[in-house]
mmCIF file of C-alpha atoms in Angstrom:
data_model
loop_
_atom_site.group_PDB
_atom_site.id
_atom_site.type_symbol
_atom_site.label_atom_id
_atom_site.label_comp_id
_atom_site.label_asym_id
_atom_site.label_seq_id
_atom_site.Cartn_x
_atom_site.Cartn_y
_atom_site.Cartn_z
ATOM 1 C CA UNK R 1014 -28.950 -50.103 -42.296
ATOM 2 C CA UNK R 1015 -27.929 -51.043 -39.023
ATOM 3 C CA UNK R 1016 -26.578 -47.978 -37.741
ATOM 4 C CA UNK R 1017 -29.783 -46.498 -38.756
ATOM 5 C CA UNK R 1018 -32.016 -49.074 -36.969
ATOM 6 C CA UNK R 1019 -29.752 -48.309 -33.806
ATOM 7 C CA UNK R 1020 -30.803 -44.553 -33.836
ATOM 8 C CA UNK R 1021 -34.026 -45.319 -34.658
ATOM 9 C CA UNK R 1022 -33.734 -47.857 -31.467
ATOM 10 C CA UNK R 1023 -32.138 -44.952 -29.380
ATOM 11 C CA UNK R 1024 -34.362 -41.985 -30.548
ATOM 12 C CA UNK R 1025 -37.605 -44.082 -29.745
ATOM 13 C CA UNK R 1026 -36.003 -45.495 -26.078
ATOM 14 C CA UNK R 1027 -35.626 -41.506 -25.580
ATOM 15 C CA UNK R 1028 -38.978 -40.691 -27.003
ATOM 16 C CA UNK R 1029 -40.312 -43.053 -24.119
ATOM 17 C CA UNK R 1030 -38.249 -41.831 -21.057
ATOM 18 C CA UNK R 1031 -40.461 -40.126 -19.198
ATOM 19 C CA UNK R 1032 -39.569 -36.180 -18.561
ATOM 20 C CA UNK R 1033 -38.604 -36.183 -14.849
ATOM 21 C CA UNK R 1034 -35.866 -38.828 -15.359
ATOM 22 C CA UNK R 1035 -33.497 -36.054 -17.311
ATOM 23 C CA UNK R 1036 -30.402 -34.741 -14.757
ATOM 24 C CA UNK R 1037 -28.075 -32.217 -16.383
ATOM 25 C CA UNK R 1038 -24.448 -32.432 -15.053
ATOM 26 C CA UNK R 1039 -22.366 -29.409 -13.962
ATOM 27 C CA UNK R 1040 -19.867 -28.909 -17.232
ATOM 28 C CA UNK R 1041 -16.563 -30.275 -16.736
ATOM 29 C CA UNK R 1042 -13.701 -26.898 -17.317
ATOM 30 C CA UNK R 1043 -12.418 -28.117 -20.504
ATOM 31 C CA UNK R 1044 -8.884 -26.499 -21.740
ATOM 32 C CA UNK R 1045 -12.147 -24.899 -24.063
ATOM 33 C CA UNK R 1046 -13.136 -22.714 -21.223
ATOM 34 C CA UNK R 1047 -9.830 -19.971 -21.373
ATOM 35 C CA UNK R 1048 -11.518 -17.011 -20.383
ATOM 36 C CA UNK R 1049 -13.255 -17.868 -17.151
ATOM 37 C CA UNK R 1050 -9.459 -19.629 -17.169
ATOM 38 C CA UNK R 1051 -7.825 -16.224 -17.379
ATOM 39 C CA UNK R 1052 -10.290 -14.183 -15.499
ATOM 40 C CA UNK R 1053 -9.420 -16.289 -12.288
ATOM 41 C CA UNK R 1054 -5.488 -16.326 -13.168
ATOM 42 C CA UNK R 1055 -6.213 -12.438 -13.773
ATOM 43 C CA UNK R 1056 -8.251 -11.837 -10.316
ATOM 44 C CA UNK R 1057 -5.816 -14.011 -7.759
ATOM 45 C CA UNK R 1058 -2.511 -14.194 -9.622
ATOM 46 C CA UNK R 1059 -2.606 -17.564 -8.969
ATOM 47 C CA UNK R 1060 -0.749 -20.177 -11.222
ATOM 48 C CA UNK R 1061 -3.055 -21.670 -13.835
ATOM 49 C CA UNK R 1062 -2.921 -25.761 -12.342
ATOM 50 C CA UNK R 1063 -4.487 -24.169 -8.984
ATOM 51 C CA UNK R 1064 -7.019 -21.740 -10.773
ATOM 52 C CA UNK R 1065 -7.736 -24.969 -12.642
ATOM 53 C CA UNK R 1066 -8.856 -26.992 -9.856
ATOM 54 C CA UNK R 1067 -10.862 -24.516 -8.087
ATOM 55 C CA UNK R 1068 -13.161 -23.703 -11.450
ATOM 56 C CA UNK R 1069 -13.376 -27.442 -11.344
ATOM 57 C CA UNK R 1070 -14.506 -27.948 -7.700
ATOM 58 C CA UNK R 1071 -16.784 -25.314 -8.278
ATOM 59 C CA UNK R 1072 -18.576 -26.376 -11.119
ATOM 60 C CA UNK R 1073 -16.969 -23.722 -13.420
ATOM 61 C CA UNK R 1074 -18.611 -20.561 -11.141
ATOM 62 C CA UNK R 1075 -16.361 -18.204 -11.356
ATOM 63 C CA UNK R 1076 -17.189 -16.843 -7.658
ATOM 64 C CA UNK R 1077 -16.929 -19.781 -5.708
ATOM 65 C CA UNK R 1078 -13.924 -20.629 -7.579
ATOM 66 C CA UNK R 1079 -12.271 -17.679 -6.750
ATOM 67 C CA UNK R 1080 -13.377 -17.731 -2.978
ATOM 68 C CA UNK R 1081 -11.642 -21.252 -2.419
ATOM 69 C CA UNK R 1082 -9.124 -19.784 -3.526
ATOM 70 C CA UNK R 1083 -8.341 -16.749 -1.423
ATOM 71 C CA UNK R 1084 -9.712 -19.354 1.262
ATOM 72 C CA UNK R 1085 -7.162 -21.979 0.427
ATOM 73 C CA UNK R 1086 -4.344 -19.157 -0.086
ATOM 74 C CA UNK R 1087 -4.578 -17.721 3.232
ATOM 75 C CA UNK R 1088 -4.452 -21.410 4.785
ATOM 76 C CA UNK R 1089 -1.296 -21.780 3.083
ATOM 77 C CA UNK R 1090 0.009 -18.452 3.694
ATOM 78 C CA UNK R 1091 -0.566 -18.733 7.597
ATOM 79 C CA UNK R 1092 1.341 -22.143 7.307
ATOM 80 C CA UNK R 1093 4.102 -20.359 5.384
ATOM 81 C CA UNK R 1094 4.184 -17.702 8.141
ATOM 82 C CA UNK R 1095 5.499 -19.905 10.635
ATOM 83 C CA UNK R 1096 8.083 -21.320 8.259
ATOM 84 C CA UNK R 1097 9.238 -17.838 6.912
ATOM 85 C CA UNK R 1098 9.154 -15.822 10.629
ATOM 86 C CA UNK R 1099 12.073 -14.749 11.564
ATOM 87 C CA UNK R 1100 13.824 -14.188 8.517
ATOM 88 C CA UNK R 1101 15.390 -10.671 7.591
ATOM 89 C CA UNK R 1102 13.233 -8.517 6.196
ATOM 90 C CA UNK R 1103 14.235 -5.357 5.583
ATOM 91 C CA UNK R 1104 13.401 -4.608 1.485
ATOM 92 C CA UNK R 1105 10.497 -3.174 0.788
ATOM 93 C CA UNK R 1106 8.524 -0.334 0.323
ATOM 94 C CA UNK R 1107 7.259 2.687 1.604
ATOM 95 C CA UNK R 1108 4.073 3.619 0.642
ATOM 96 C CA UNK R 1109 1.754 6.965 0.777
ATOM 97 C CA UNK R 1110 -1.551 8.822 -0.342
ATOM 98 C CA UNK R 1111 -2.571 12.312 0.136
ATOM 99 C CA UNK R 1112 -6.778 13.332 -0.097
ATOM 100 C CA UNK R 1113 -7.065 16.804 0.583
ATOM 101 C CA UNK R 1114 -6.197 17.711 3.804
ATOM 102 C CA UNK R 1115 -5.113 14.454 5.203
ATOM 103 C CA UNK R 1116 -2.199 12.233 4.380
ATOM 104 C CA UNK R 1117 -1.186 8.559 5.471
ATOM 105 C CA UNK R 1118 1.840 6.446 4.821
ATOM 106 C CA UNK R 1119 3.122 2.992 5.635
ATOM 107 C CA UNK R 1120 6.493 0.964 5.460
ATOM 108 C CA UNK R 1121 6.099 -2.601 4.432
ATOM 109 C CA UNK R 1122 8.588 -5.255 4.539
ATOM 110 C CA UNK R 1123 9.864 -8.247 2.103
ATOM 111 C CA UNK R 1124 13.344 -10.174 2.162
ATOM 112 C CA UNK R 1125 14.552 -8.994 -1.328
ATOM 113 C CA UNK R 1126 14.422 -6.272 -3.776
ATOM 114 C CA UNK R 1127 12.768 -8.484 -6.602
ATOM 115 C CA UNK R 1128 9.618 -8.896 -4.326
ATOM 116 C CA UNK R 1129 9.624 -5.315 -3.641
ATOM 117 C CA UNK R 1130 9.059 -5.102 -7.548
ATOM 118 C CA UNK R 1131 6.506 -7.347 -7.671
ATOM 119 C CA UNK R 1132 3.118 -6.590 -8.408
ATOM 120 C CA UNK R 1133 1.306 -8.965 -5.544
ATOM 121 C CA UNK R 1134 3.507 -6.621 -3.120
ATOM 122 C CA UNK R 1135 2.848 -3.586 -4.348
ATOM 123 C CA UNK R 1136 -1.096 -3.712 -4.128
ATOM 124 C CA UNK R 1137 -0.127 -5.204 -0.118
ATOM 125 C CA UNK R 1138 1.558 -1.865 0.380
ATOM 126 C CA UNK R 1139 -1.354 -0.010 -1.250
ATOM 127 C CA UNK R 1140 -4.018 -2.092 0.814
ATOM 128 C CA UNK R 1141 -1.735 -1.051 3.806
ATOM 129 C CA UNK R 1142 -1.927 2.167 2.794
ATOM 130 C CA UNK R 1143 -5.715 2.503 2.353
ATOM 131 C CA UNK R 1144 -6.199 1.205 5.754
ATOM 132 C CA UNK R 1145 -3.990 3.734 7.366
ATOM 133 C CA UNK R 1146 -6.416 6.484 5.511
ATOM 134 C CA UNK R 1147 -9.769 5.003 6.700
ATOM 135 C CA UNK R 1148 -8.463 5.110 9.976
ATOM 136 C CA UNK R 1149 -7.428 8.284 9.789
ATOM 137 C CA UNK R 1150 -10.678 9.029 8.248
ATOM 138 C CA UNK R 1151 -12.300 7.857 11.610
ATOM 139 C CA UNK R 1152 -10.494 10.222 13.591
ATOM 140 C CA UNK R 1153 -11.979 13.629 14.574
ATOM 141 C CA UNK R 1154 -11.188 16.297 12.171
ATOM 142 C CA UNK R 1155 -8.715 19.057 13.799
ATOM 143 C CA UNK R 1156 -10.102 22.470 13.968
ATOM 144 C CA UNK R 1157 -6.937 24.805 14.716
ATOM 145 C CA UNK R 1158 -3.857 22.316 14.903
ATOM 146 C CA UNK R 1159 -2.483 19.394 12.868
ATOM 147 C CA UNK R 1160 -3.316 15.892 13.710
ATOM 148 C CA UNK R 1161 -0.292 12.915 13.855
ATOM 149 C CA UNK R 1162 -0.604 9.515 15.180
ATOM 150 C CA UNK R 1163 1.557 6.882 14.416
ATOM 151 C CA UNK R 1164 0.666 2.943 14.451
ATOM 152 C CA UNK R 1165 3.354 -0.012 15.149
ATOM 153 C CA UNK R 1166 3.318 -2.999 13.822
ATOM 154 C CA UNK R 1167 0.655 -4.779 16.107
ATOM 155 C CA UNK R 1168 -1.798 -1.719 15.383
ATOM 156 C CA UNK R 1169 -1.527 -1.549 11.651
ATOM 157 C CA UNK R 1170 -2.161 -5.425 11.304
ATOM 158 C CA UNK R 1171 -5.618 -5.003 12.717
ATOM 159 C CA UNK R 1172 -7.044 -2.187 10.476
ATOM 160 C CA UNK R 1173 -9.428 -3.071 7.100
ATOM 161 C CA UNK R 1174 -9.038 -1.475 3.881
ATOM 162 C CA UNK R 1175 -12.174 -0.369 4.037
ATOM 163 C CA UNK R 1176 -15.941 -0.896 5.525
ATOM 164 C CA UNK R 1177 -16.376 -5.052 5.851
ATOM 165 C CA UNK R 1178 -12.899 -5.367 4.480
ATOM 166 C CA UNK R 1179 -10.717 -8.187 5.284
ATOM 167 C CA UNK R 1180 -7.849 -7.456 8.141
ATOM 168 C CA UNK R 1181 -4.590 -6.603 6.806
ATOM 169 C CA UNK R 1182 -2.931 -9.282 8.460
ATOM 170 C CA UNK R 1183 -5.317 -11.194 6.512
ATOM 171 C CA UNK R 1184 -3.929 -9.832 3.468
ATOM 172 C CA UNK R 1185 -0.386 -10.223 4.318
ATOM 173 C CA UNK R 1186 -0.713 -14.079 4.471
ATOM 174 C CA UNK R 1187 -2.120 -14.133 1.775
ATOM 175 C CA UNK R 1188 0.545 -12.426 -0.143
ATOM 176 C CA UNK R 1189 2.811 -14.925 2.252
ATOM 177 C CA UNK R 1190 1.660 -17.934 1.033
ATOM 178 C CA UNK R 1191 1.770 -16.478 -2.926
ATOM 179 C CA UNK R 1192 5.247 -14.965 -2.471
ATOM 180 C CA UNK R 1193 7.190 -17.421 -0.099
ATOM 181 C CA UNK R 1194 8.928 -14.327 1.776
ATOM 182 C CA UNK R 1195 8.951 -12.998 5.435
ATOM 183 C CA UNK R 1196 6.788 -10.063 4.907
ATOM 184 C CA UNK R 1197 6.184 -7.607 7.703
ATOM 185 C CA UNK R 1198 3.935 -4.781 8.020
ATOM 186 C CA UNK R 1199 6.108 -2.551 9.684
ATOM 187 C CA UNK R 1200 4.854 0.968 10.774
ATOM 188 C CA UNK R 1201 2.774 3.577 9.146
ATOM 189 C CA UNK R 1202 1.092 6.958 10.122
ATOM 190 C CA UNK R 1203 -1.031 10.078 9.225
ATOM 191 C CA UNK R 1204 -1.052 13.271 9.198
ATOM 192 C CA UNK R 1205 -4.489 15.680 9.208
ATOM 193 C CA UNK R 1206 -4.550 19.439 8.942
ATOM 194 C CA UNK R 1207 -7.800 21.894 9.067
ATOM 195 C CA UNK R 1208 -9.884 22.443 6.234
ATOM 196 C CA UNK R 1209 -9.371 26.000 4.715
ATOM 197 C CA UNK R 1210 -5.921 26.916 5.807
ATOM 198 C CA UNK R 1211 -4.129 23.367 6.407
ATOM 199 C CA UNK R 1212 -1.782 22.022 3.549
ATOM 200 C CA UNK R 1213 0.207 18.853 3.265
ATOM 201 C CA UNK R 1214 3.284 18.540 1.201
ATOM 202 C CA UNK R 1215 4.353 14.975 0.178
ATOM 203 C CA UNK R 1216 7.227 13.440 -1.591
ATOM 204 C CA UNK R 1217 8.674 9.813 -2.434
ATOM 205 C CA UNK R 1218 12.233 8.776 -4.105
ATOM 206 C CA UNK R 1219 14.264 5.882 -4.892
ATOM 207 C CA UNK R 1220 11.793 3.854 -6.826
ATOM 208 C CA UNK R 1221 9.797 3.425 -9.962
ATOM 209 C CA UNK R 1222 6.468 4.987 -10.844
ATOM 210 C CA UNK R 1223 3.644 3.037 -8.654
ATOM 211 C CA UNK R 1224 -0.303 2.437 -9.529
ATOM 212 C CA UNK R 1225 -1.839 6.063 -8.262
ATOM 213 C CA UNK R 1226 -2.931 7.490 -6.725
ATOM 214 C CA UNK R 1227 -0.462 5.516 -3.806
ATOM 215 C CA UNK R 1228 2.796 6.488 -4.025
ATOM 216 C CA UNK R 1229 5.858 4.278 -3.231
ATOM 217 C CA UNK R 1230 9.633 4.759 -2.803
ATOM 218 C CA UNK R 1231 12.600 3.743 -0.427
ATOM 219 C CA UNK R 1232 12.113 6.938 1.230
ATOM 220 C CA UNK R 1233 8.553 8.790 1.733
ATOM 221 C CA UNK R 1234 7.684 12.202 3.684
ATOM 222 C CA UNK R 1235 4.777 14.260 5.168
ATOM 223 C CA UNK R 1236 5.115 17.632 5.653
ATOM 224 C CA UNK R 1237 2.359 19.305 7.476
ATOM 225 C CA UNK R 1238 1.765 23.590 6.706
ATOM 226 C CA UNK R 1239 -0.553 26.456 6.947
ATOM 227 C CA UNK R 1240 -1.702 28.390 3.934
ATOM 228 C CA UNK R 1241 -0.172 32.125 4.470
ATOM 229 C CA UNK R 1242 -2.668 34.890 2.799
ATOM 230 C CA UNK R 1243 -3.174 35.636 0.567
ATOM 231 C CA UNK R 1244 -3.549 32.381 -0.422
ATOM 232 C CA UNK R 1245 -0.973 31.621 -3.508
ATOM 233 C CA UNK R 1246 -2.260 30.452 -6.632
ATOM 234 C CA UNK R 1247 -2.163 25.951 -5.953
ATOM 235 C CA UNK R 1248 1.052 25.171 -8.604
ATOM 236 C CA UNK R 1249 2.824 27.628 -5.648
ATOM 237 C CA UNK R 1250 1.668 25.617 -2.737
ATOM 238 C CA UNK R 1251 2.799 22.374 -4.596
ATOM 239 C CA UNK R 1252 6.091 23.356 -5.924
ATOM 240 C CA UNK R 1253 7.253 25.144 -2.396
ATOM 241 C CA UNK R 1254 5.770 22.150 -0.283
ATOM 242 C CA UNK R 1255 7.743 19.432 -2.859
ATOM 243 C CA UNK R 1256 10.861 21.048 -2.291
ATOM 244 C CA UNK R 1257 10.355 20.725 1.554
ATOM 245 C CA UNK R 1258 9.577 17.964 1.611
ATOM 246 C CA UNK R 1259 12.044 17.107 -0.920
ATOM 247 C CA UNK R 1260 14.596 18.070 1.758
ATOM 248 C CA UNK R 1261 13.238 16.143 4.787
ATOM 249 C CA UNK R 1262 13.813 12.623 2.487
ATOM 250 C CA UNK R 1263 17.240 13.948 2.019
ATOM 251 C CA UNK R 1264 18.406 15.537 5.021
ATOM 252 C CA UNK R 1265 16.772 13.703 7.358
ATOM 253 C CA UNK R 1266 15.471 16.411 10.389
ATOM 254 C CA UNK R 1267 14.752 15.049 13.600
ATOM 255 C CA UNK R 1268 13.094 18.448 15.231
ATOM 256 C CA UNK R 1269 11.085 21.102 14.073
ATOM 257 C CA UNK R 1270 12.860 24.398 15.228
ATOM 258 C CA UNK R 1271 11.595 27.742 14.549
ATOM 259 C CA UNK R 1272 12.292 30.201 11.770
ATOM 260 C CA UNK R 1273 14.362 32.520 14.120
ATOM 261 C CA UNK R 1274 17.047 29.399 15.169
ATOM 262 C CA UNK R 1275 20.577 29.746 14.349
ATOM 263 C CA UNK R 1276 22.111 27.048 12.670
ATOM 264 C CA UNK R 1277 24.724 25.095 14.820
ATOM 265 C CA UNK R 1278 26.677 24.259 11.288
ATOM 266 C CA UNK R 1279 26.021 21.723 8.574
ATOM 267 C CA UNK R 1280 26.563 18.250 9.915
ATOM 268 C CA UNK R 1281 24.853 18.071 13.732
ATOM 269 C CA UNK R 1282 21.807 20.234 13.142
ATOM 270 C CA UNK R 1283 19.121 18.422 13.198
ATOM 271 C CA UNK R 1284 16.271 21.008 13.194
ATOM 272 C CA UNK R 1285 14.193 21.740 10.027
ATOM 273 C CA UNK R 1286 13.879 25.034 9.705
ATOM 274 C CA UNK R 1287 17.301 25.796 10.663
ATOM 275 C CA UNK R 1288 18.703 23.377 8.325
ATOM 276 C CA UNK R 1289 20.694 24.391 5.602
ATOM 277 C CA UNK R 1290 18.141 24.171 2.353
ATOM 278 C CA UNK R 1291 18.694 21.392 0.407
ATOM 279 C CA UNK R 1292 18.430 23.312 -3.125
ATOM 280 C CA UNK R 1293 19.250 26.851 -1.677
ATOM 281 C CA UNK R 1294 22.515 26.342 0.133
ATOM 282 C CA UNK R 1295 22.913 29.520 1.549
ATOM 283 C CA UNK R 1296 19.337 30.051 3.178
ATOM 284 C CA UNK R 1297 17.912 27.758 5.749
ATOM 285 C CA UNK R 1298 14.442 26.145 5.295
ATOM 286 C CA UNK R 1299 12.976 28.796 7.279
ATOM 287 C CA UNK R 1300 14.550 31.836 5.022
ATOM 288 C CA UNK R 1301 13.158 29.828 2.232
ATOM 289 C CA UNK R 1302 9.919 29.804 3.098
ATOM 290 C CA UNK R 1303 9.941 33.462 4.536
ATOM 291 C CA UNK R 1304 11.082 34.108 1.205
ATOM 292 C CA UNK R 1305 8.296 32.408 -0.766
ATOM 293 C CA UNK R 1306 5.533 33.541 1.473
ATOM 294 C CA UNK R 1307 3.152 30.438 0.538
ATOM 295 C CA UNK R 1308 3.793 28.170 3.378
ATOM 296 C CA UNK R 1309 4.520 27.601 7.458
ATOM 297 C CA UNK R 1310 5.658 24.478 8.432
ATOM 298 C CA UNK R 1311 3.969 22.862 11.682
ATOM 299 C CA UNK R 1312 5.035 18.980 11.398
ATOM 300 C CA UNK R 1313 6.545 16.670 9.688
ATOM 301 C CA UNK R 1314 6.871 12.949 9.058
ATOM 302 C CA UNK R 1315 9.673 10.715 7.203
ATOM 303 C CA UNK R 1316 9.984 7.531 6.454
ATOM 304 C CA UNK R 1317 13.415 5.323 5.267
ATOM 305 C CA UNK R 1318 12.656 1.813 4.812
ATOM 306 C CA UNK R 1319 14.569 -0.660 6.452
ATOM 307 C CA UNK R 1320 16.144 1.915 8.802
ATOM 308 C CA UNK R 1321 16.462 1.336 12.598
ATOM 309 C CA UNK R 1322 14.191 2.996 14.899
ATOM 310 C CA UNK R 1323 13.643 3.226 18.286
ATOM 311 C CA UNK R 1324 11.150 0.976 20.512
ATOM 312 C CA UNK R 1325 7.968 2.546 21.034
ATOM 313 C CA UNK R 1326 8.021 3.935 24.230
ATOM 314 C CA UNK R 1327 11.735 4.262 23.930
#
């Protein structure tokens, strides 16, 4: 009897609170609320006590959550910067992507090998990577001769991944702060050939298989060619460019040469097409591709991460 007189008491002191004095409180994020729990986890690869905290600073949006976040992990990742600067970093990746007639690839640094393998670093090297391609993108198209620029260091930390994208040294302390290594964005370049007769030939090794269409190794190349005519059928043009640029990675070229160059013997030359062919021993890379009649070769690029270079200017 009482207990019912008490909800009676209650249910009437509601009846006679007037509508305006109701206020509904934000929902506290109960262990209940997994998904939007996972979903945050899921988008920042944050650990779950952090992703936590955001949802409930925010209220439980899943936006604003997610924005302190990024906020709070580049504040920390700057912070780590200055701890972490300095240390050796030379793991890492190289990273590249080919659309159609223009090519782009980066080298990006960590301290270890385990980071390289890490998923957090690998979309850095891809966000690196799609930079280097808008910029490229920006650039006039060539009409009769291929295109290469290369960026240092300085250059590459200022480009966006894409229209009102964030800087990519914002992304790097980011993945700074979520990693706890030294990571460097190193170098990267492109390559651009003309529409219609322009081909480029691309190859990675010494790595695992990588989210495409980027492609990462230890070891990337560019190989810049003209189309001969008639044009060969396109499984020809990317079988006989592979295999070139197959070679570059492994026998590392410094010079172009020309097809007519006499090779000065196995271990100084230095020129491509009068190097010794890496799966055709006794022709050069020029007698190979005279042979195959798909390709010319007019540049090339390679990339071996963590090698030494020379300054810029140098």
């Amino acid at each position: 009897m009482r207990r019912a007189a008490l909800s009676a008491v209650g249910g009437a002191a509601a009846a006679a609170t007037p509508p305006g004095r109701f206020f509904r409180a934000a929902p506290p994020v109960l262990a209940a609320d997994k998904e939007s729990l996972l979903q945050l986890r899921r988008r920042t690869g944050l650990p779950f006590l952090q992703c936590r905290e955001a949802l409930l600073r925010c209220g439980g949006d899943l936006g604003q959550a997610e924005a302190w976040l990024q906020e709070q992990a580049q504040q920390q990742g700057w912070s780590k910067a200055t701890q972490v600067r300095g240390r050796r970093a030379q793991e890492g990746l190289v990273g590249l992507l080919r659309e159609g007639t223009a090519a782009a690839m980066v080298e990006v640094n960590c301290e270890t090998d385990f980071v390289a393998r890490n998923s957090e670093f690998q979309q850095l090297v891809e966000q690196a990577v799609l930079g280097t391609m808008a910029h490229c993108r920006a650039a006039p198209a060539p009409l009769t001769a291929c295109t290469k620029h290369l960026l240092q260091a300085d250059e590459l930390a200022q480009l966006r991944t894409g229209p009102g994208g964030a800087l990519l040294s914002n992304h790097i302390a980011l993945a700074i702060g979520k990693l706890g290594e030294n990571l460097t964005l190193r170098r990267a370049a492109w390559l651009r050939v003309p529409e219609g007769d322009g081909y480029i030939a691309t190859y990675t090794h010494g790595w695992g298989p990588a989210p495409a269409p980027v492609a990462m190794g230890a070891y990337g190349a560019l190989v810049a060619c003209r189309v001969m005519e008639p044009r060969p059928p396109a499984a020809t043009l990317e079988e006989v460019g592979r295999k070139v640029a197959q070679h570059v990675v492994g026998m590392a070229p410094t010079a172009l040469g020309t097809p007519q160059d006499e090779p000065r013997g196995e271990e100084e030359e230095t020129r491509l097409l009068a190097q010794s062919f890496l799966l055709e021993p006794d022709l050069t890379v020029g007698q190979f591709l005279g042979a195959r009649g798909a390709l010319t070769v007019s540049d090339f690029l390679r990339f071996h991460c963590g090698e030494e270079t020379p300054a810029p200017g140098g």
